[in-house]
mmCIF file of C-alpha atoms in Angstrom:
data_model
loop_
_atom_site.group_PDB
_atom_site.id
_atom_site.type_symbol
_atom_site.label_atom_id
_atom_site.label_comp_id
_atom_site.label_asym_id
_atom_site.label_seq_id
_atom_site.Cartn_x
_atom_site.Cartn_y
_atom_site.Cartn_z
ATOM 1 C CA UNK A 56 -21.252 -11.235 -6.609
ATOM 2 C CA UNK A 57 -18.602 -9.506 -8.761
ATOM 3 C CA UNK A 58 -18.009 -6.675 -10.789
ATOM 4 C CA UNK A 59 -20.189 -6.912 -14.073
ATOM 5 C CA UNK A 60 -18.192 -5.731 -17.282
ATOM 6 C CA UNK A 61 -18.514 -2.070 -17.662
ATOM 7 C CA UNK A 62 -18.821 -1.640 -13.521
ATOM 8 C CA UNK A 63 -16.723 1.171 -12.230
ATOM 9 C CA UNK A 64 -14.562 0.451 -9.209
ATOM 10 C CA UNK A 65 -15.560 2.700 -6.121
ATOM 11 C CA UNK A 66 -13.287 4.607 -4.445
ATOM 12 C CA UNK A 67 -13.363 3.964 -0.944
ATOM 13 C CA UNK A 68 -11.232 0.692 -0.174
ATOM 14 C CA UNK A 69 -7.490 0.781 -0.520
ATOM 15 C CA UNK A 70 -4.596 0.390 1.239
ATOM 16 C CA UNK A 71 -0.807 0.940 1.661
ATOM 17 C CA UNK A 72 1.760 -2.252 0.567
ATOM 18 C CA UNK A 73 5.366 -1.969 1.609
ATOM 19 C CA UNK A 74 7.486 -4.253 0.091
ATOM 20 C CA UNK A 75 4.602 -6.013 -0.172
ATOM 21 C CA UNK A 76 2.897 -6.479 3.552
ATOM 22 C CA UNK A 77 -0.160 -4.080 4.081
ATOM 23 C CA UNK A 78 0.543 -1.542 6.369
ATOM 24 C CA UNK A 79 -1.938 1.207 5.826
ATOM 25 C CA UNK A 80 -5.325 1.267 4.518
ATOM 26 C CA UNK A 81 -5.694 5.234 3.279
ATOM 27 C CA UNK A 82 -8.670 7.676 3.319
ATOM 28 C CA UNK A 83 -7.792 9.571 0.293
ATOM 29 C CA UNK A 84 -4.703 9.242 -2.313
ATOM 30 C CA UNK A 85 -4.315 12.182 -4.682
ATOM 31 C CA UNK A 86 -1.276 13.286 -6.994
ATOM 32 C CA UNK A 87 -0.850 9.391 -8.341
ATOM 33 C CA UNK A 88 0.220 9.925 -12.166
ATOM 34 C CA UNK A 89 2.714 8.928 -14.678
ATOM 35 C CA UNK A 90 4.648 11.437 -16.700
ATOM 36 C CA UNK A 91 7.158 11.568 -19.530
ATOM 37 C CA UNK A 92 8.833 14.030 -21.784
ATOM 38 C CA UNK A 93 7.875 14.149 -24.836
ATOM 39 C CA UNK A 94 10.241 14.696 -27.963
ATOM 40 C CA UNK A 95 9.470 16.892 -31.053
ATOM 41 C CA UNK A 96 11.118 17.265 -33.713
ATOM 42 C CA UNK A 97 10.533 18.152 -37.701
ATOM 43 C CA UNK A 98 11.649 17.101 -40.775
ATOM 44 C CA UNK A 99 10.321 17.195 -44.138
ATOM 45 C CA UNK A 100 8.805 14.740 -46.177
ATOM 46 C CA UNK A 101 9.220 13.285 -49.365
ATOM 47 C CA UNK A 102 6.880 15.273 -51.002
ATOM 48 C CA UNK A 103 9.049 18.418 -50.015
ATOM 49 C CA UNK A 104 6.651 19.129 -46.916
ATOM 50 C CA UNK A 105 7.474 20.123 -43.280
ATOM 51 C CA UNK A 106 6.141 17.429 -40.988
ATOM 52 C CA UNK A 107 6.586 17.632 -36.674
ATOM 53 C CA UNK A 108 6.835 14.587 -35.454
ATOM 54 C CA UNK A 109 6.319 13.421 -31.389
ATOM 55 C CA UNK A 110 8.065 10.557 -30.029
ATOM 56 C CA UNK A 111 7.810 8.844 -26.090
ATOM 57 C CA UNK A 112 11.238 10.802 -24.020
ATOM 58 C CA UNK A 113 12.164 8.827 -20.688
ATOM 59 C CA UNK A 114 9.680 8.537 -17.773
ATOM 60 C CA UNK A 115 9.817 11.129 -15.048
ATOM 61 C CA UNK A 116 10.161 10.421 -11.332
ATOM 62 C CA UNK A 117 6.640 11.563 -9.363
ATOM 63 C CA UNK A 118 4.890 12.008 -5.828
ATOM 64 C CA UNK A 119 1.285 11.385 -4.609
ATOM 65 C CA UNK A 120 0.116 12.444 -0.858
ATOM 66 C CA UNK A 121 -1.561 10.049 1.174
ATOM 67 C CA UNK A 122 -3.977 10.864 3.915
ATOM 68 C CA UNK A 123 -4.573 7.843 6.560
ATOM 69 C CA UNK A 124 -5.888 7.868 10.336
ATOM 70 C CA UNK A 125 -3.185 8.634 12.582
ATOM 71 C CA UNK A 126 -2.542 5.243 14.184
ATOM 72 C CA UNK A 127 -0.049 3.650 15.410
ATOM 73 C CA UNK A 128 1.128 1.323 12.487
ATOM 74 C CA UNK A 129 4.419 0.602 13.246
ATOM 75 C CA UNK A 130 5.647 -0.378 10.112
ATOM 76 C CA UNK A 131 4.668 2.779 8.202
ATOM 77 C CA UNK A 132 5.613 5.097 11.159
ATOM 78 C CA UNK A 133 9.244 3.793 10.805
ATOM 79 C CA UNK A 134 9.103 4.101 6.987
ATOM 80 C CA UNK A 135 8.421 7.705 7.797
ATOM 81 C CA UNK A 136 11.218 8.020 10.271
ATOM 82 C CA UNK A 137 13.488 6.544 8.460
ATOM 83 C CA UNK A 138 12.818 8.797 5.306
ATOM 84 C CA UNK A 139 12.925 12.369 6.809
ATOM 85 C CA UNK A 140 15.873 11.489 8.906
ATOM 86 C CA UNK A 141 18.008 10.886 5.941
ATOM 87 C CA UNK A 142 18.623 7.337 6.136
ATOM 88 C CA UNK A 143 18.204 6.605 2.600
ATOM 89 C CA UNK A 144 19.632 2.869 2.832
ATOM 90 C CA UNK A 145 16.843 1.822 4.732
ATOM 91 C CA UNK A 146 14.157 4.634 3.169
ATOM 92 C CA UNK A 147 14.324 3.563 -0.402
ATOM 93 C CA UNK A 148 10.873 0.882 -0.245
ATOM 94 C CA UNK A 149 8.638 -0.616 -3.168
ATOM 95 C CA UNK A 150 5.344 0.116 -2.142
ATOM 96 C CA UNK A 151 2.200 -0.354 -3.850
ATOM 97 C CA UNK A 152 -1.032 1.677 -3.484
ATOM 98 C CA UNK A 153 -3.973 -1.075 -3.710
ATOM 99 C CA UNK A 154 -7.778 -0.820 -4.860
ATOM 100 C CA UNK A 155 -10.124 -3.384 -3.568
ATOM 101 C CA UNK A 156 -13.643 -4.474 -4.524
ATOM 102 C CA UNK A 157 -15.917 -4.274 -1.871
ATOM 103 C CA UNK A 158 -14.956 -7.949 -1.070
ATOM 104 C CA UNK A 159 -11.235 -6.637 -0.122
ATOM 105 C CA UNK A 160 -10.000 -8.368 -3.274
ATOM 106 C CA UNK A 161 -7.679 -6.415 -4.730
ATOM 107 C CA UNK A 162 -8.758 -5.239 -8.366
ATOM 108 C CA UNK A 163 -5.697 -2.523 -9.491
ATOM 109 C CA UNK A 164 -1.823 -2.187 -8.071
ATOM 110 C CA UNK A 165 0.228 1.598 -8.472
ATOM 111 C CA UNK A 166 3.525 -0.176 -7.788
ATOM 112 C CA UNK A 167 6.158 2.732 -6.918
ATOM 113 C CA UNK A 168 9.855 1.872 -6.748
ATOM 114 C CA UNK A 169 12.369 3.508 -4.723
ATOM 115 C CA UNK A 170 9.678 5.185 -2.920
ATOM 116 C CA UNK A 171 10.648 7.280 0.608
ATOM 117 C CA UNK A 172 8.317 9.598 2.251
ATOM 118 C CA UNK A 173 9.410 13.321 1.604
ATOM 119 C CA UNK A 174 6.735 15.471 3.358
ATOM 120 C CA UNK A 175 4.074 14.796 6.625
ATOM 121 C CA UNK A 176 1.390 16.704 7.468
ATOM 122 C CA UNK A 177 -0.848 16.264 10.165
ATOM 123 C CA UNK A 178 -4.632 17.820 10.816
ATOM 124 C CA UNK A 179 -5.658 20.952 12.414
ATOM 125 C CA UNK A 180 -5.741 19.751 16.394
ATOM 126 C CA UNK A 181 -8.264 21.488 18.338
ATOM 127 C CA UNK A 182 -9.045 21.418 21.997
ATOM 128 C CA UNK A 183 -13.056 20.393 22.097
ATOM 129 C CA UNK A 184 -13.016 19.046 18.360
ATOM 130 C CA UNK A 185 -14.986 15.855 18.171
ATOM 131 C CA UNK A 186 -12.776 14.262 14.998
ATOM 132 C CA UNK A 187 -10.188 11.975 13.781
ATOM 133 C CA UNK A 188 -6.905 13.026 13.312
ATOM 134 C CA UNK A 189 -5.152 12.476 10.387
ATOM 135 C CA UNK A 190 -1.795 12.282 8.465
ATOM 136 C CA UNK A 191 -0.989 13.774 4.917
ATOM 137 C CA UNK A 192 2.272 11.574 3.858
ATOM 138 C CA UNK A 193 3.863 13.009 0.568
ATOM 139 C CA UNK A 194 5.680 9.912 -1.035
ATOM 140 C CA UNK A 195 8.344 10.238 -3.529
ATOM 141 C CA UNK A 196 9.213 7.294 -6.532
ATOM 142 C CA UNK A 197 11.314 6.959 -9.064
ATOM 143 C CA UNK A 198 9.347 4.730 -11.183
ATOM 144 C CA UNK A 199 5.394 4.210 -11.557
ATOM 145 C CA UNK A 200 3.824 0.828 -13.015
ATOM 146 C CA UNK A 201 0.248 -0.018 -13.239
ATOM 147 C CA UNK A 202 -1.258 -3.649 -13.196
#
């Protein structure tokens, strides 16, 4: 059974691509947007009247935060590494943020390029506290493209 036109996508199942093996799936993403300056200027018409025009500037660079289970996923634990310690050469990743359909197929991409990790965050840990521990990764692109 598949989504029927008009269905909306729930939010519970996606997951973490980096250069483009899974290495994550993610409790929450938040922050994800595209952004770009916008141009105004006026001139007048040729009926003698002012008119403001808008026009599309360049795209801006952006962040989103990531929250995932702390676990022991090597390949995203080294991503993270690699980013706050500087090494840039090796930092620099395409990753994509994935949404599934409740078959795991996956229905929407967030493709960042150039993406590093630029802040971590980890829960409150509390001696007698019966809950998962968890990560907030702040991820830094340069460029954001939807399929």
């Amino acid at each position: 059974m598949s989504l029927q036109p008009g269905d909306s996508l729930t939010s519970h199942n996606f997951g973490l691509q980096i250069d483009g093996v899974m290495v994550e799936y993610l409790q929450e993403v938040s922050g994800l947007s595209i952004e770009q300056d916008v141009i105004e200027y006026q001139q007048v018409s040729s009926q003698g009247k002012p008119v403001t025009k808008k026009l599309p500037g360049v795209k801006k660079a952006g962040t989103c935060t990531v929250v995932r289970g702390m676990t022991q996923s090597a390949a995203f634990n080294q991503w993270i590494t690699q980013s706050v310690n500087g090494q840039m050469d090796m930092a620099r990743k395409n990753a994509t943020i994935m949404v599934m359909d409740y078959m795991n197929n996956p229905v929407k991409r967030y493709n960042m390029r150039n993406a590093w990790c630029s802040k971590v965050d980890t829960s409150t840990v509390k001696a007698g506290e019966a809950s998962a521990l968890t990560e907030s990764v702040t991820i830094t692109f340069e460029e954001l493209v939807i399929e």
